mmCIF file with all atom_site columns, C-alpha atoms in Angstrom:
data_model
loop_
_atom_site.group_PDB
_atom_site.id
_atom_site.type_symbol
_atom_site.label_atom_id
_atom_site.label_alt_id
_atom_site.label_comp_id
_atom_site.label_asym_id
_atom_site.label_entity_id
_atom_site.label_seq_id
_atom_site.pdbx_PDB_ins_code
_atom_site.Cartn_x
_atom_site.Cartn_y
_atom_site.Cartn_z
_atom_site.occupancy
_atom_site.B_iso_or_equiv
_atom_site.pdbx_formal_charge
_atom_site.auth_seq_id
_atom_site.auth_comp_id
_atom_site.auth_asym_id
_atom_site.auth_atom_id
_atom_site.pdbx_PDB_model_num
ATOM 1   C CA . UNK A 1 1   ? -77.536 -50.745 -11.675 1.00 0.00 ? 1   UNK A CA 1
ATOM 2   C CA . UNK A 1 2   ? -77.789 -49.714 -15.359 1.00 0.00 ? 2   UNK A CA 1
ATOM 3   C CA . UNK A 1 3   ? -76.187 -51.364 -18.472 1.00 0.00 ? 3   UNK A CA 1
ATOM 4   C CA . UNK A 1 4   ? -73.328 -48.750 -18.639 1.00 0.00 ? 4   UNK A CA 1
ATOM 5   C CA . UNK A 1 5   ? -72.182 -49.181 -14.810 1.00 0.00 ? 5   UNK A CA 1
ATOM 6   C CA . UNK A 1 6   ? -72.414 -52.580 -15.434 1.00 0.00 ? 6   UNK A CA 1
ATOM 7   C CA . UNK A 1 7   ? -70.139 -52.686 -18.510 1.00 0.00 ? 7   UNK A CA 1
ATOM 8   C CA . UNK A 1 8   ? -67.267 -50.054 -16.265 1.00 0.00 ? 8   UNK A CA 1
ATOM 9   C CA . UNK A 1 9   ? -67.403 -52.480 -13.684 1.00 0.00 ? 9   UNK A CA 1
ATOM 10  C CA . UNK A 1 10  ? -66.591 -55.569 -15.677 1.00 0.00 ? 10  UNK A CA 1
ATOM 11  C CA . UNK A 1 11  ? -63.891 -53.412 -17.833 1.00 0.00 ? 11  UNK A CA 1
ATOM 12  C CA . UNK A 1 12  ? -62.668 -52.807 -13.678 1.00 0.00 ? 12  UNK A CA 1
ATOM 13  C CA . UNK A 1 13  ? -62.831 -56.321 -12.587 1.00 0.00 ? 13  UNK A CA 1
ATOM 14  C CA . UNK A 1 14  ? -60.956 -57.616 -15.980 1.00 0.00 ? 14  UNK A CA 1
ATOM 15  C CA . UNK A 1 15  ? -58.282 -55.032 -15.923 1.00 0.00 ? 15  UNK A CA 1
ATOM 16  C CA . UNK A 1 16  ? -57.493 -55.743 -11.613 1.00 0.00 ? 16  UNK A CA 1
ATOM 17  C CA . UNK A 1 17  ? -58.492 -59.332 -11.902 1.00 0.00 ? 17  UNK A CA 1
ATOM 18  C CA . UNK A 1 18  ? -56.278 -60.609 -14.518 1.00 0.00 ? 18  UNK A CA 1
ATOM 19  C CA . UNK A 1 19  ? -53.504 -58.232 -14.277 1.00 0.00 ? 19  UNK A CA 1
ATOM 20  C CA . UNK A 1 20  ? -49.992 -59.772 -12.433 1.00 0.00 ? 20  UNK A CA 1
ATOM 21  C CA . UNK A 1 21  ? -49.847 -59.190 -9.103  1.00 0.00 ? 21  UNK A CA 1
ATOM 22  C CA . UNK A 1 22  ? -49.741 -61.488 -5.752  1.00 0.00 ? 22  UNK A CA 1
ATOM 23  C CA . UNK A 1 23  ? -52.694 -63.819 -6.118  1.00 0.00 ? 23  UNK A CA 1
ATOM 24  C CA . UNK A 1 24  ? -51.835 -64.530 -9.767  1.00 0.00 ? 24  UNK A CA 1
ATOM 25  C CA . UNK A 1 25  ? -48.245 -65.142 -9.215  1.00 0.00 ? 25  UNK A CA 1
ATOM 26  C CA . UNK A 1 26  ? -48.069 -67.402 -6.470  1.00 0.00 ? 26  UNK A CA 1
ATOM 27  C CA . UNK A 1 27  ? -51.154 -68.866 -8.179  1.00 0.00 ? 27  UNK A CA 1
ATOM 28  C CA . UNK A 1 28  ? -48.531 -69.977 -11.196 1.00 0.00 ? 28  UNK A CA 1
ATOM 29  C CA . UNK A 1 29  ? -46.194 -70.479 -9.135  1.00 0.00 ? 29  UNK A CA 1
ATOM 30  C CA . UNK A 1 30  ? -47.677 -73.185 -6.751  1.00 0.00 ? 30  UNK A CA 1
ATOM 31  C CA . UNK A 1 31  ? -49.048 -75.099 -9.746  1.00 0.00 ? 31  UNK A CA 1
ATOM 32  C CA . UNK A 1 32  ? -45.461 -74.921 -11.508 1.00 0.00 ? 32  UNK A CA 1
ATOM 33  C CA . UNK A 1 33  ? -43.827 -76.445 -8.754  1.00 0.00 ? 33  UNK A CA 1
ATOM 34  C CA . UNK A 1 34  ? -46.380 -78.291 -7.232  1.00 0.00 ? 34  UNK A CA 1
ATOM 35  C CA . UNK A 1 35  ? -49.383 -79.360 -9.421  1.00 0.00 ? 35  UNK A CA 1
ATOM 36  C CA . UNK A 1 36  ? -53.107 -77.568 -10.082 1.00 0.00 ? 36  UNK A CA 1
ATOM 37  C CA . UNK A 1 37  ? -54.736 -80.134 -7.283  1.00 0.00 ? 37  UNK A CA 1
ATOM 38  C CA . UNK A 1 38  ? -51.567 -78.663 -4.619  1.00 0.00 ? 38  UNK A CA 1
ATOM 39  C CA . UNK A 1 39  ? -52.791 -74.601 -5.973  1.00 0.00 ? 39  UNK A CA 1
ATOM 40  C CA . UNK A 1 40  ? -56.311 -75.134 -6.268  1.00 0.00 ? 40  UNK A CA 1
ATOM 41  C CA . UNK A 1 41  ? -56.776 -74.707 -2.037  1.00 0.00 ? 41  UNK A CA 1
ATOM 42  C CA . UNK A 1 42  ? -55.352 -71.226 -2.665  1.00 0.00 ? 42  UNK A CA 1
ATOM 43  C CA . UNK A 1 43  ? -56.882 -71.130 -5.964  1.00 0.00 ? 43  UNK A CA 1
ATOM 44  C CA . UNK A 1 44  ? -60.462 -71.116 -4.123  1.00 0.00 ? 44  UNK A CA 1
ATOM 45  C CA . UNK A 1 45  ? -58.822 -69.232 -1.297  1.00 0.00 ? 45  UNK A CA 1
ATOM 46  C CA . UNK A 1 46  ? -58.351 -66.011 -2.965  1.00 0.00 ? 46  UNK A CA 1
ATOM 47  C CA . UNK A 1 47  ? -62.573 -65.495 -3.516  1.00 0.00 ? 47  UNK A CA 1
ATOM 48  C CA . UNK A 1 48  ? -63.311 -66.259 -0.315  1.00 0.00 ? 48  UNK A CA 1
ATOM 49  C CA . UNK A 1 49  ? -60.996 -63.514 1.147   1.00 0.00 ? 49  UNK A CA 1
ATOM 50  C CA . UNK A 1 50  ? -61.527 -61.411 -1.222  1.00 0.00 ? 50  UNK A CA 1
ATOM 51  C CA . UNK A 1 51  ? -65.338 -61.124 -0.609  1.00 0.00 ? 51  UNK A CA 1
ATOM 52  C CA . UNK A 1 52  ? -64.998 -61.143 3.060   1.00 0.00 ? 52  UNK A CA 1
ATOM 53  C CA . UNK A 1 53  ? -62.802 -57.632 2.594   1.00 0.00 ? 53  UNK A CA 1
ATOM 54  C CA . UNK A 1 54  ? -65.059 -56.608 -0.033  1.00 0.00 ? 54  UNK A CA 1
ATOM 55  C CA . UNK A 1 55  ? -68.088 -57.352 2.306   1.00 0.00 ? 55  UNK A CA 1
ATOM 56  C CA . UNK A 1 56  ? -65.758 -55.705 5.638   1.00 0.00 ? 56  UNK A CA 1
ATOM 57  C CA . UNK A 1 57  ? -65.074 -52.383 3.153   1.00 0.00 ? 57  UNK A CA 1
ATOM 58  C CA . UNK A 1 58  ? -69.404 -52.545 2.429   1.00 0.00 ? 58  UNK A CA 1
ATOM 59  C CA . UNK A 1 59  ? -69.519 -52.248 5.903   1.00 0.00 ? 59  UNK A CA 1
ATOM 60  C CA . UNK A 1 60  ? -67.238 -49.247 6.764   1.00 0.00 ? 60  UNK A CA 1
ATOM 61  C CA . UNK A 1 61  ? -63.662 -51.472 7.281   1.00 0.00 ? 61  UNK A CA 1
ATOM 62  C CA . UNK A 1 62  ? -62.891 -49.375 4.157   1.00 0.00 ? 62  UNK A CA 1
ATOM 63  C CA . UNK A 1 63  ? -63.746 -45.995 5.575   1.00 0.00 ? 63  UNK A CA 1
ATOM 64  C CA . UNK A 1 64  ? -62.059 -46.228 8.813   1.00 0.00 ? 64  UNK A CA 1
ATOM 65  C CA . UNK A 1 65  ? -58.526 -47.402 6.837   1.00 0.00 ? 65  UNK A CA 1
ATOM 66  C CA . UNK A 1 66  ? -58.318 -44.259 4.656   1.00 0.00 ? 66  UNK A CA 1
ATOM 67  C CA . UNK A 1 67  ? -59.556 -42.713 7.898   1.00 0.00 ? 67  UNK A CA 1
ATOM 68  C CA . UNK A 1 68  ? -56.593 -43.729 9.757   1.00 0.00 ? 68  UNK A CA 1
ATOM 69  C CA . UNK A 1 69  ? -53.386 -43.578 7.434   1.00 0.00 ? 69  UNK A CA 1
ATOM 70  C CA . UNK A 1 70  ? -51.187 -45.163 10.229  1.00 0.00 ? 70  UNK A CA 1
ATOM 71  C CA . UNK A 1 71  ? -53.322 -48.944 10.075  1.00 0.00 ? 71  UNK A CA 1
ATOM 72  C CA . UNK A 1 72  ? -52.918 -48.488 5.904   1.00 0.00 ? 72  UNK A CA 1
ATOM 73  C CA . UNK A 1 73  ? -49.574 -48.290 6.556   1.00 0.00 ? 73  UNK A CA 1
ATOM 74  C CA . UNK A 1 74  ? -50.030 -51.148 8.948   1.00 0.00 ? 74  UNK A CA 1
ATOM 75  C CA . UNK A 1 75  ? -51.516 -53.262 6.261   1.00 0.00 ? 75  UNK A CA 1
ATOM 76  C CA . UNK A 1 76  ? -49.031 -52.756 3.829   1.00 0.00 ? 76  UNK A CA 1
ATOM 77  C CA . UNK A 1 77  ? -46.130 -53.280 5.507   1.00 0.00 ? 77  UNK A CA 1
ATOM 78  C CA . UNK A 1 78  ? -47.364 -56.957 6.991   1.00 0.00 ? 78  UNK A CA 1
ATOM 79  C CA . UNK A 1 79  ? -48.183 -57.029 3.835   1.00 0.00 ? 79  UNK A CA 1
ATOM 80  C CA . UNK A 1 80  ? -44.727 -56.655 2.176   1.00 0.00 ? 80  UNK A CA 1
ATOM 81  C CA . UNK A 1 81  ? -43.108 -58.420 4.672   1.00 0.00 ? 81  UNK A CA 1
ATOM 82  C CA . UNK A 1 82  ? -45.083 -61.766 3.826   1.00 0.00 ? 82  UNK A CA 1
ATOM 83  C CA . UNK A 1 83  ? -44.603 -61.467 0.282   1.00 0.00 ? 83  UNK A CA 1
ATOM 84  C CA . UNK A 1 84  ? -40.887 -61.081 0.564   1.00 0.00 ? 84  UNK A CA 1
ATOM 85  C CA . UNK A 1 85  ? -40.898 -64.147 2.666   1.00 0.00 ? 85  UNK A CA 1
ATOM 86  C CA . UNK A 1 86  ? -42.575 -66.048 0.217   1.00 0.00 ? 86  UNK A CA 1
ATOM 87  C CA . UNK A 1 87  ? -40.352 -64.393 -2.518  1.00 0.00 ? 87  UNK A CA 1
ATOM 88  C CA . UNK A 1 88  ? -37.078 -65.476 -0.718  1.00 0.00 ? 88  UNK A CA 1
ATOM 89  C CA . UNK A 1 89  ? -39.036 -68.678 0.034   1.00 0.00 ? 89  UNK A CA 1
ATOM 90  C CA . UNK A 1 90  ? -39.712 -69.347 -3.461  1.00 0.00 ? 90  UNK A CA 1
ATOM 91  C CA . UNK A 1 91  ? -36.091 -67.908 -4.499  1.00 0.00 ? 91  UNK A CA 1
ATOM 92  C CA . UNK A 1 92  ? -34.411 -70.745 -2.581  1.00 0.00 ? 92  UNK A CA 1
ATOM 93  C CA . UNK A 1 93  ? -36.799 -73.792 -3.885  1.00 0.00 ? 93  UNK A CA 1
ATOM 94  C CA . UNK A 1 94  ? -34.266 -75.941 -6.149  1.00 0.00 ? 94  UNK A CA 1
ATOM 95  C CA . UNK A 1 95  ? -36.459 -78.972 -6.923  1.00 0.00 ? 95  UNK A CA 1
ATOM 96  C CA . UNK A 1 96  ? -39.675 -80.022 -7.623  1.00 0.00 ? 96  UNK A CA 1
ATOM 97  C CA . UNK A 1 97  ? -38.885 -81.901 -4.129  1.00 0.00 ? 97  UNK A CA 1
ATOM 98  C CA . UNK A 1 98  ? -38.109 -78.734 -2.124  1.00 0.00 ? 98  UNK A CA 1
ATOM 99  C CA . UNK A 1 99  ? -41.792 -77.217 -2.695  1.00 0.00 ? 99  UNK A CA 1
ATOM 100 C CA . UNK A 1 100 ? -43.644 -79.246 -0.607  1.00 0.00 ? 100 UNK A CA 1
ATOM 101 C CA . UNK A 1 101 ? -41.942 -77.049 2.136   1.00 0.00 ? 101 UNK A CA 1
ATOM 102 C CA . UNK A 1 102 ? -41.198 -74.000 0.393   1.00 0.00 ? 102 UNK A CA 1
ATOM 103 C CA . UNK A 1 103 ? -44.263 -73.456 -1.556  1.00 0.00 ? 103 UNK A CA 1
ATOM 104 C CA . UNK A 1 104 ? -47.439 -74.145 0.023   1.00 0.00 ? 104 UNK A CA 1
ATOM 105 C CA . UNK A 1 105 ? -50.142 -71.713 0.895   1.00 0.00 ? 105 UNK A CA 1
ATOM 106 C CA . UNK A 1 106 ? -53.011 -72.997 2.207   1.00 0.00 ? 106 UNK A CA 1
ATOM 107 C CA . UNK A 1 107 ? -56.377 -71.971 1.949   1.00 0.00 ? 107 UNK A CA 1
ATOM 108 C CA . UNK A 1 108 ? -56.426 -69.916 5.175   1.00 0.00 ? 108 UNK A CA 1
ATOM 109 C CA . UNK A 1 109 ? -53.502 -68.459 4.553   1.00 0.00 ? 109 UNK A CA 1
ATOM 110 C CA . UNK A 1 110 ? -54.832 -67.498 1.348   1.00 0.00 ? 110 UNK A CA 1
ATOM 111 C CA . UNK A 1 111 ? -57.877 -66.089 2.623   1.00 0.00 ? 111 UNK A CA 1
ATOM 112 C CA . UNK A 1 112 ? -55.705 -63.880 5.104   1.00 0.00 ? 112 UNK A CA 1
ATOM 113 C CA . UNK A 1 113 ? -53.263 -62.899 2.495   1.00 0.00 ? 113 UNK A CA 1
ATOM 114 C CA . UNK A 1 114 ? -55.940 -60.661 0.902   1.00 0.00 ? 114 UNK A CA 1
ATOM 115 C CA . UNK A 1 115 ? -56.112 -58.629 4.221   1.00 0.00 ? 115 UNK A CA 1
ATOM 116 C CA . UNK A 1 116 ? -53.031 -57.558 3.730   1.00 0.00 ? 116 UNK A CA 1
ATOM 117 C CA . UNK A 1 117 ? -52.789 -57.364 -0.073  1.00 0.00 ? 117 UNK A CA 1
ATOM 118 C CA . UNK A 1 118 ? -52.892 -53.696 -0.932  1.00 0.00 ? 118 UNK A CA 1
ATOM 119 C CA . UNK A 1 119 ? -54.175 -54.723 -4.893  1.00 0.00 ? 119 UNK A CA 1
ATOM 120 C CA . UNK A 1 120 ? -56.933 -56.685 -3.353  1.00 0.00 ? 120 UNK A CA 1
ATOM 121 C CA . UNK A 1 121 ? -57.945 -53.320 -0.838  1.00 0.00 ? 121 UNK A CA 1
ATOM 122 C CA . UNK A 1 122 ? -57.674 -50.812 -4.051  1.00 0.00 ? 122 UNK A CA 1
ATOM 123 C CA . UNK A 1 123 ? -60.265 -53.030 -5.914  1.00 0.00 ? 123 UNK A CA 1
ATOM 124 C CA . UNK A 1 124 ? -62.671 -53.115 -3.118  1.00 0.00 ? 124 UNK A CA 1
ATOM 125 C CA . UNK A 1 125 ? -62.338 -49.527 -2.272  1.00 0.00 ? 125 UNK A CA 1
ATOM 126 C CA . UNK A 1 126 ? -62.879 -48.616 -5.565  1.00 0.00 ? 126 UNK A CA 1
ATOM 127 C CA . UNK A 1 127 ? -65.898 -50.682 -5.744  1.00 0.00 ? 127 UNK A CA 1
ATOM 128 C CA . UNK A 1 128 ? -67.705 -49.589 -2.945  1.00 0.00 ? 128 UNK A CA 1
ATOM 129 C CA . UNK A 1 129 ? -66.865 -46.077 -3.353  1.00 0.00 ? 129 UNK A CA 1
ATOM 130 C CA . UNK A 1 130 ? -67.929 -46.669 -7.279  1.00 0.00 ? 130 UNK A CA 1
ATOM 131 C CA . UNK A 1 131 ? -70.936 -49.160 -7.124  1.00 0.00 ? 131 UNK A CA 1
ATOM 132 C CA . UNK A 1 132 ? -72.171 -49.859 -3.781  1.00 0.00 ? 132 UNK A CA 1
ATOM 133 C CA . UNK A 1 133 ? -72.016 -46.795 -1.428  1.00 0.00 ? 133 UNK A CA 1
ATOM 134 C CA . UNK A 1 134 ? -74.455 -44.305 -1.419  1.00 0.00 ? 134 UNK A CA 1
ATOM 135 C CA . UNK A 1 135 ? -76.795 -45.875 -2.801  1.00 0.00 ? 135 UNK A CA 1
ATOM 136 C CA . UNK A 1 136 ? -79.938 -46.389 -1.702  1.00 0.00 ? 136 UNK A CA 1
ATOM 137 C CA . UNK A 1 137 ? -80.326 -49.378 -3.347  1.00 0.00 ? 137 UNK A CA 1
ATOM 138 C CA . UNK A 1 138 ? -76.595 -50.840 -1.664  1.00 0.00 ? 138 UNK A CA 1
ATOM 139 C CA . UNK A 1 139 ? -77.479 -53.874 -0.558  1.00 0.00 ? 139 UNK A CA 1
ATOM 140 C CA . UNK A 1 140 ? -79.115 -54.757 -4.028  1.00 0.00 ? 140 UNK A CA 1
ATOM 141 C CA . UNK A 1 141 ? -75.891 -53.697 -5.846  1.00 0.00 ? 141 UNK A CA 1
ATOM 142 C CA . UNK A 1 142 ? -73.859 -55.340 -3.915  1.00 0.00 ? 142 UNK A CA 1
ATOM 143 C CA . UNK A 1 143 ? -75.556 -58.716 -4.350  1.00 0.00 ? 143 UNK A CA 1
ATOM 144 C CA . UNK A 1 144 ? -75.113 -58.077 -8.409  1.00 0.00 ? 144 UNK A CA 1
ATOM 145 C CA . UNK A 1 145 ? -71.176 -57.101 -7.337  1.00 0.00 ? 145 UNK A CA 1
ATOM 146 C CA . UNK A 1 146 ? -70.287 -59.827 -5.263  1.00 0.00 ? 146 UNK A CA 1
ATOM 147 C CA . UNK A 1 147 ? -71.127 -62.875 -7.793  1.00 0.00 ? 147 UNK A CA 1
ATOM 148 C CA . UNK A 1 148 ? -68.992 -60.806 -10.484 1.00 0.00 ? 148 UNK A CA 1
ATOM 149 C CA . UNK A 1 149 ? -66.233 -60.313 -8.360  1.00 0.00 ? 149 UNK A CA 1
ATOM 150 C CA . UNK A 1 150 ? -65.949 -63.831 -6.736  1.00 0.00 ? 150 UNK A CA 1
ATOM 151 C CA . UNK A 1 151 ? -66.213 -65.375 -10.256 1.00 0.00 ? 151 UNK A CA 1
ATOM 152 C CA . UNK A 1 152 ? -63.188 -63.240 -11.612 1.00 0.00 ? 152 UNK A CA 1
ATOM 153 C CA . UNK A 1 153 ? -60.813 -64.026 -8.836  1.00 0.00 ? 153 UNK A CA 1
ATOM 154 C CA . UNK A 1 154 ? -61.630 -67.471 -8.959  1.00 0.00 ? 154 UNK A CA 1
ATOM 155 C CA . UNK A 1 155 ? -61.074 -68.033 -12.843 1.00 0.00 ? 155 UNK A CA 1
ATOM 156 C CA . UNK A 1 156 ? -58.176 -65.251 -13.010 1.00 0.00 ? 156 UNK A CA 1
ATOM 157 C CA . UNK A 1 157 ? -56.629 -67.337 -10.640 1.00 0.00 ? 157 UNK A CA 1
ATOM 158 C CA . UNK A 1 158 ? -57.345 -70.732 -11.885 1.00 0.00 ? 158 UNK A CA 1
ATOM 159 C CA . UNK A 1 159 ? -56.510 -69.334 -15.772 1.00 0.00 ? 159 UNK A CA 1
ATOM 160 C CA . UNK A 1 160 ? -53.174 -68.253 -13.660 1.00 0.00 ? 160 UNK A CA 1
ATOM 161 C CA . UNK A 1 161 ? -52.710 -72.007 -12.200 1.00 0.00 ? 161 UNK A CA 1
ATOM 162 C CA . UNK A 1 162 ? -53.543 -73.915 -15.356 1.00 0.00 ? 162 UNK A CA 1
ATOM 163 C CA . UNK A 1 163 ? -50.571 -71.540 -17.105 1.00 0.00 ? 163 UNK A CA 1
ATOM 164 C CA . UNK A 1 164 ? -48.262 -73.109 -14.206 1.00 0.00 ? 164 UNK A CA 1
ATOM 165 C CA . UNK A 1 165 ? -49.697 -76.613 -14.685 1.00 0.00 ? 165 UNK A CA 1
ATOM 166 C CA . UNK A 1 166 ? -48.787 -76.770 -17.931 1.00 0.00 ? 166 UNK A CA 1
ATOM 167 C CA . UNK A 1 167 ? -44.926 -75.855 -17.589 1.00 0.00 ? 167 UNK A CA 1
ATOM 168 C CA . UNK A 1 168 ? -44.255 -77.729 -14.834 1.00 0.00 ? 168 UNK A CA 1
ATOM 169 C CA . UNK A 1 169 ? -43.093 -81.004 -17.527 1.00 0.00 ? 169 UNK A CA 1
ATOM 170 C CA . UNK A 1 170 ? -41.114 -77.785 -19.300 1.00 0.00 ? 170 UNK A CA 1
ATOM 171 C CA . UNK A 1 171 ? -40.048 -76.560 -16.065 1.00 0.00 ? 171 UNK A CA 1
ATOM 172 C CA . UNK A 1 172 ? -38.192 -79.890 -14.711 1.00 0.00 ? 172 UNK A CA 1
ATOM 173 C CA . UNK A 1 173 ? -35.794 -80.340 -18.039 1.00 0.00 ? 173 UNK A CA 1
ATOM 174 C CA . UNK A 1 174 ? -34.960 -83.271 -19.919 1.00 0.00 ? 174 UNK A CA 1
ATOM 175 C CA . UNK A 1 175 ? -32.703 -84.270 -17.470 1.00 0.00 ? 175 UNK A CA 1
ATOM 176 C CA . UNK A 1 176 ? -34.337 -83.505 -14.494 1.00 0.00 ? 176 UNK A CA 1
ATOM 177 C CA . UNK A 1 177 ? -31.874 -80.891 -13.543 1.00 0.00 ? 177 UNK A CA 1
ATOM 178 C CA . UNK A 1 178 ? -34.494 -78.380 -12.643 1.00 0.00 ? 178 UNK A CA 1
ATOM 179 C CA . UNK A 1 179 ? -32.110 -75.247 -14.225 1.00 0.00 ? 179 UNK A CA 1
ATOM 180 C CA . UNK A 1 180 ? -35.093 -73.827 -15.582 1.00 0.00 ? 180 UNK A CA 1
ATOM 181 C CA . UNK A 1 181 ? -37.250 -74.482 -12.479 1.00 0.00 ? 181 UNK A CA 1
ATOM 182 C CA . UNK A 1 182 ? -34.860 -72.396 -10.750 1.00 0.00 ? 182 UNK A CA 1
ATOM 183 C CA . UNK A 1 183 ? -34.995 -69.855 -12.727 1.00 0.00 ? 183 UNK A CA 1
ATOM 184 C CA . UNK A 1 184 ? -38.687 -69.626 -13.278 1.00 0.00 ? 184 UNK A CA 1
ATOM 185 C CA . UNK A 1 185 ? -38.537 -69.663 -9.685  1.00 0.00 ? 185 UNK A CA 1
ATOM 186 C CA . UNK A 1 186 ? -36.404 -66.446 -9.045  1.00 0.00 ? 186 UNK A CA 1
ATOM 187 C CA . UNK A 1 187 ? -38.726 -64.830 -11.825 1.00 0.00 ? 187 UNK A CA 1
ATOM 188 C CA . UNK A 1 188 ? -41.301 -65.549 -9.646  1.00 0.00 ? 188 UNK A CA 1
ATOM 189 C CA . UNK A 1 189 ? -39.971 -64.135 -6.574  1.00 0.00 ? 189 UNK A CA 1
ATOM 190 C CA . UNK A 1 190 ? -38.480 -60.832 -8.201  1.00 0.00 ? 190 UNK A CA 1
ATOM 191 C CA . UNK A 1 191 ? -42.363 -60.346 -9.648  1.00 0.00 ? 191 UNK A CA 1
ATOM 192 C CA . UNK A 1 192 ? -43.524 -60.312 -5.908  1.00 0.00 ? 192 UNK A CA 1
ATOM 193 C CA . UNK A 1 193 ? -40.150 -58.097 -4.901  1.00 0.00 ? 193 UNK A CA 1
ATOM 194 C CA . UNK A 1 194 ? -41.377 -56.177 -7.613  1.00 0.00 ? 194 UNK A CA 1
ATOM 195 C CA . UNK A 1 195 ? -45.040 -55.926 -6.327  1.00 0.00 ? 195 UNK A CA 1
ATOM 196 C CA . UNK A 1 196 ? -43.910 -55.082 -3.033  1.00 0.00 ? 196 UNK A CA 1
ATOM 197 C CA . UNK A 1 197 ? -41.900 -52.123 -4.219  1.00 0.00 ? 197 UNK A CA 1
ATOM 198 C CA . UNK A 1 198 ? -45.081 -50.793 -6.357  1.00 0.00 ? 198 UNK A CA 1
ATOM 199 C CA . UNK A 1 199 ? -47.088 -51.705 -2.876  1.00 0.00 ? 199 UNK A CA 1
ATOM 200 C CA . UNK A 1 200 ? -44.745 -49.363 -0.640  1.00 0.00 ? 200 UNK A CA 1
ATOM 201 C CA . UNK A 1 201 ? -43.544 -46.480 -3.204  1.00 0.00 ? 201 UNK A CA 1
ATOM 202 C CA . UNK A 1 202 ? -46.958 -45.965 -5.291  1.00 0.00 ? 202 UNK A CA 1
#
């Protein structure tokens, strides 16, 4: 891999890594309402999945998907229909108090929410259709891929977390109310309603 593929695929991982979407956002989320200990399981979550796709697409997962439109559609739909849970979820947490219930994704859970996270399947496509495949040199270009990759969700996600973190003191009010909780909350979930609409109408 020369210097100038090197340089598009950082510009790539940047742009798709740091950008708003799921991962990010419940990222925030979880350490608003919960503390960056109670995120960082997801935190470390979202790498792990998202190599194992990025590994599955190396391997032809990606192929067969645009291959078959029907199990895309599959995908996103599960997909959308977990998000909106956790976006009504999330809509209806009042309290600091209420997360513990509401808000917690584990780290399985996170490592299965990037099978069905259509951001996280457009950045691996696009990968191994634009770095790895074809190559006759694959393997070797995808061990240069995979560090870069893993590193970027990890600290887009923990940059996304520490955000959170530090409004949570903000977030609960002088009085402990939690108005602006709430609403930082429904912000929250309308940014994953709105990710779900982009996910089914792009």
């Amino acid at each position: 891999m020369n210097a100038s593929e090197f340089s598009a695929l950082l510009l790539l991982a940047t742009a798709m890594s740091f950008s708003p979407g799921p991962n990010t956002t419940l990222s925030t989320a979880m350490a608003a309402n919960l503390g960056l200990a109670r995120a960082m399981p997801f935190v470390c979550a979202v790498p792990v999945g998202w190599g194992l796709l990025l590994v599955l697409c190396t391997l032809g997962l990606g192929a067969l998907v645009l291959a078959l439109p029907w199990l895309g559609w599959g995908i996103q739909l599960i997909g959308a229909a977990y998000l909106l849970w956790l976006a009504y979820r999330l809509a209806q947490t009042q309290t600091m108090g209420q997360s513990d219930s509401a808000m917690v994704v584990g780290f399985w859970q996170g490592v299965a929410l990037q099978f069905v996270n259509i951001k996280a399947w457009m950045l691996a496509l696009a990968i191994v259709s634009g770095w790895v495949a074809g190559h006759a040199d694959a393997a070797a270009r995808l061990a240069v891929v995979m560090p870069v990759m893993l590193a970027y969700a990890f600290v887009s996600n923990l940059t996304y977390a520490l955000v959170g973190s530090l409004l949570r003191h903000w977030l609960a009010g002088p009085d402990g109310s939690g108005t602006r909780l709430r609403w930082f909350n429904r912000a929250m979930a309308a940014v994953l309603v709105l990710t779900v609409s982009w996910m089914l109408l792009r």
